């Protein structure tokens, strides 16, 4: 075991645990851990258990680095039999619209999956009545029992508040096309 002290007081220790075959590093409460290669800090574990790679973490796990023309990270399962990829789990109640997974780019959410199963593409607030809401930034309509909603925030010379939507529903409005509001223009 290697003990690390400051002014005669132990602050950290490192050892090999032969019973578990683990290399252990310990820091006293209030002290985090920093990992370097050369003179550059690469990873940090804060005293409250947050892990940051390339950054001081504000979240449980935070990775930050400027990478151009390539991915910053990859999760790769090279298995060949029922090989799953990535599981994002939140134990929020299904009745809640809590954000479970978001894709954020250029100052806006581009996709959002909510705890109630609603998915939004082009919006961070998918309509709670729809399972899938696709917009170009337009506020979704609230149409009950809608399976999918596609909404366009368009303008033209006749009407600067024009909206176009396609809704697939599981109630009496099986398929709806709307323009300029929720008023049906075509219904099957």
Short mmCIF file of N, CA, C and O in Angstrom, two decimals, residues 87-94 96-103 109 111-119 124 126:
data_model
loop_
_atom_site.label_atom_id
_atom_site.label_comp_id
_atom_site.label_asym_id
_atom_site.label_seq_id
_atom_site.Cartn_x
_atom_site.Cartn_y
_atom_site.Cartn_z
N UNK A 87 -28.58 1.05 -24.13
CA UNK A 87 -29.82 1.14 -23.36
C UNK A 87 -29.79 2.43 -22.56
O UNK A 87 -28.84 2.69 -21.83
N UNK A 88 -30.81 3.24 -22.75
CA UNK A 88 -30.98 4.43 -21.92
C UNK A 88 -32.21 4.15 -21.08
O UNK A 88 -33.30 3.94 -21.61
N UNK A 89 -32.04 4.13 -19.78
CA UNK A 89 -33.14 3.75 -18.89
C UNK A 89 -33.44 4.89 -17.92
O UNK A 89 -32.54 5.48 -17.35
N UNK A 90 -34.72 5.15 -17.76
CA UNK A 90 -35.20 6.09 -16.75
C UNK A 90 -36.40 5.45 -16.09
O UNK A 90 -37.29 4.97 -16.77
N UNK A 91 -36.42 5.42 -14.79
CA UNK A 91 -37.51 4.79 -14.07
C UNK A 91 -38.61 5.78 -13.72
O UNK A 91 -39.35 5.58 -12.75
N UNK A 92 -38.76 6.83 -14.51
CA UNK A 92 -39.84 7.78 -14.30
C UNK A 92 -41.17 7.12 -14.63
O UNK A 92 -41.24 6.18 -15.42
N UNK A 93 -42.24 7.57 -14.02
CA UNK A 93 -43.56 7.02 -14.29
C UNK A 93 -43.95 7.31 -15.74
O UNK A 93 -43.67 8.38 -16.27
N UNK A 94 -44.61 6.33 -16.38
CA UNK A 94 -45.01 6.48 -17.78
C UNK A 94 -45.95 7.65 -17.99
O UNK A 94 -46.04 8.18 -19.09
N UNK A 96 -45.58 10.55 -16.82
CA UNK A 96 -44.83 11.79 -16.82
C UNK A 96 -44.16 12.02 -18.17
O UNK A 96 -43.73 11.08 -18.83
N UNK A 97 -44.03 13.27 -18.55
CA UNK A 97 -43.40 13.62 -19.82
C UNK A 97 -41.96 14.04 -19.61
O UNK A 97 -41.44 14.89 -20.31
N UNK A 98 -41.28 13.43 -18.64
CA UNK A 98 -39.90 13.75 -18.33
C UNK A 98 -39.00 13.37 -19.50
O UNK A 98 -39.18 12.33 -20.11
N UNK A 99 -38.01 14.19 -19.79
CA UNK A 99 -37.07 13.89 -20.87
C UNK A 99 -36.23 12.67 -20.48
O UNK A 99 -35.66 12.62 -19.40
N UNK A 100 -36.18 11.67 -21.36
CA UNK A 100 -35.39 10.47 -21.14
C UNK A 100 -34.15 10.48 -22.03
O UNK A 100 -33.06 10.12 -21.61
N UNK A 101 -34.30 10.94 -23.27
CA UNK A 101 -33.19 10.99 -24.21
C UNK A 101 -33.38 12.19 -25.12
O UNK A 101 -34.46 12.40 -25.65
N UNK A 102 -32.33 12.98 -25.28
CA UNK A 102 -32.40 14.14 -26.16
C UNK A 102 -31.20 14.21 -27.08
O UNK A 102 -30.11 13.77 -26.72
N UNK A 103 -31.42 14.73 -28.27
CA UNK A 103 -30.35 15.01 -29.22
C UNK A 103 -30.33 16.52 -29.42
O UNK A 103 -31.32 17.10 -29.86
N UNK A 109 -32.84 21.40 -29.37
CA UNK A 109 -33.07 19.96 -29.37
C UNK A 109 -33.60 19.56 -30.74
O UNK A 109 -34.55 20.14 -31.24
N UNK A 111 -34.17 16.10 -31.38
CA UNK A 111 -35.02 14.96 -31.12
C UNK A 111 -35.15 14.80 -29.60
O UNK A 111 -34.20 15.05 -28.87
N UNK A 112 -36.33 14.38 -29.16
CA UNK A 112 -36.56 14.18 -27.73
C UNK A 112 -37.45 12.96 -27.55
O UNK A 112 -38.44 12.79 -28.25
N UNK A 113 -37.07 12.09 -26.60
CA UNK A 113 -37.89 10.97 -26.20
C UNK A 113 -38.30 11.23 -24.75
O UNK A 113 -37.45 11.49 -23.90
N UNK A 114 -39.59 11.18 -24.51
CA UNK A 114 -40.14 11.49 -23.19
C UNK A 114 -40.51 10.19 -22.45
O UNK A 114 -40.73 9.15 -23.07
N UNK A 115 -40.63 10.27 -21.14
CA UNK A 115 -40.96 9.12 -20.32
C UNK A 115 -42.32 8.52 -20.60
O UNK A 115 -42.57 7.36 -20.32
N UNK A 116 -43.23 9.30 -21.18
CA UNK A 116 -44.56 8.80 -21.51
C UNK A 116 -44.59 8.11 -22.88
O UNK A 116 -45.65 7.73 -23.36
N UNK A 117 -43.43 7.96 -23.53
CA UNK A 117 -43.35 7.28 -24.82
C UNK A 117 -43.46 8.20 -26.02
O UNK A 117 -43.30 7.76 -27.15
N UNK A 118 -43.73 9.47 -25.81
CA UNK A 118 -43.84 10.42 -26.91
C UNK A 118 -42.45 10.75 -27.46
O UNK A 118 -41.51 10.98 -26.70
N UNK A 119 -42.32 10.75 -28.79
CA UNK A 119 -41.07 11.07 -29.47
C UNK A 119 -41.29 12.33 -30.29
O UNK A 119 -42.27 12.43 -31.03
N UNK A 124 -38.59 19.76 -28.81
CA UNK A 124 -38.25 19.17 -27.52
C UNK A 124 -39.50 18.87 -26.71
O UNK A 124 -39.43 18.31 -25.63
N UNK A 126 -42.73 17.06 -27.66
CA UNK A 126 -43.71 16.35 -28.49
C UNK A 126 -45.08 16.36 -27.83
O UNK A 126 -45.19 16.36 -26.61
#
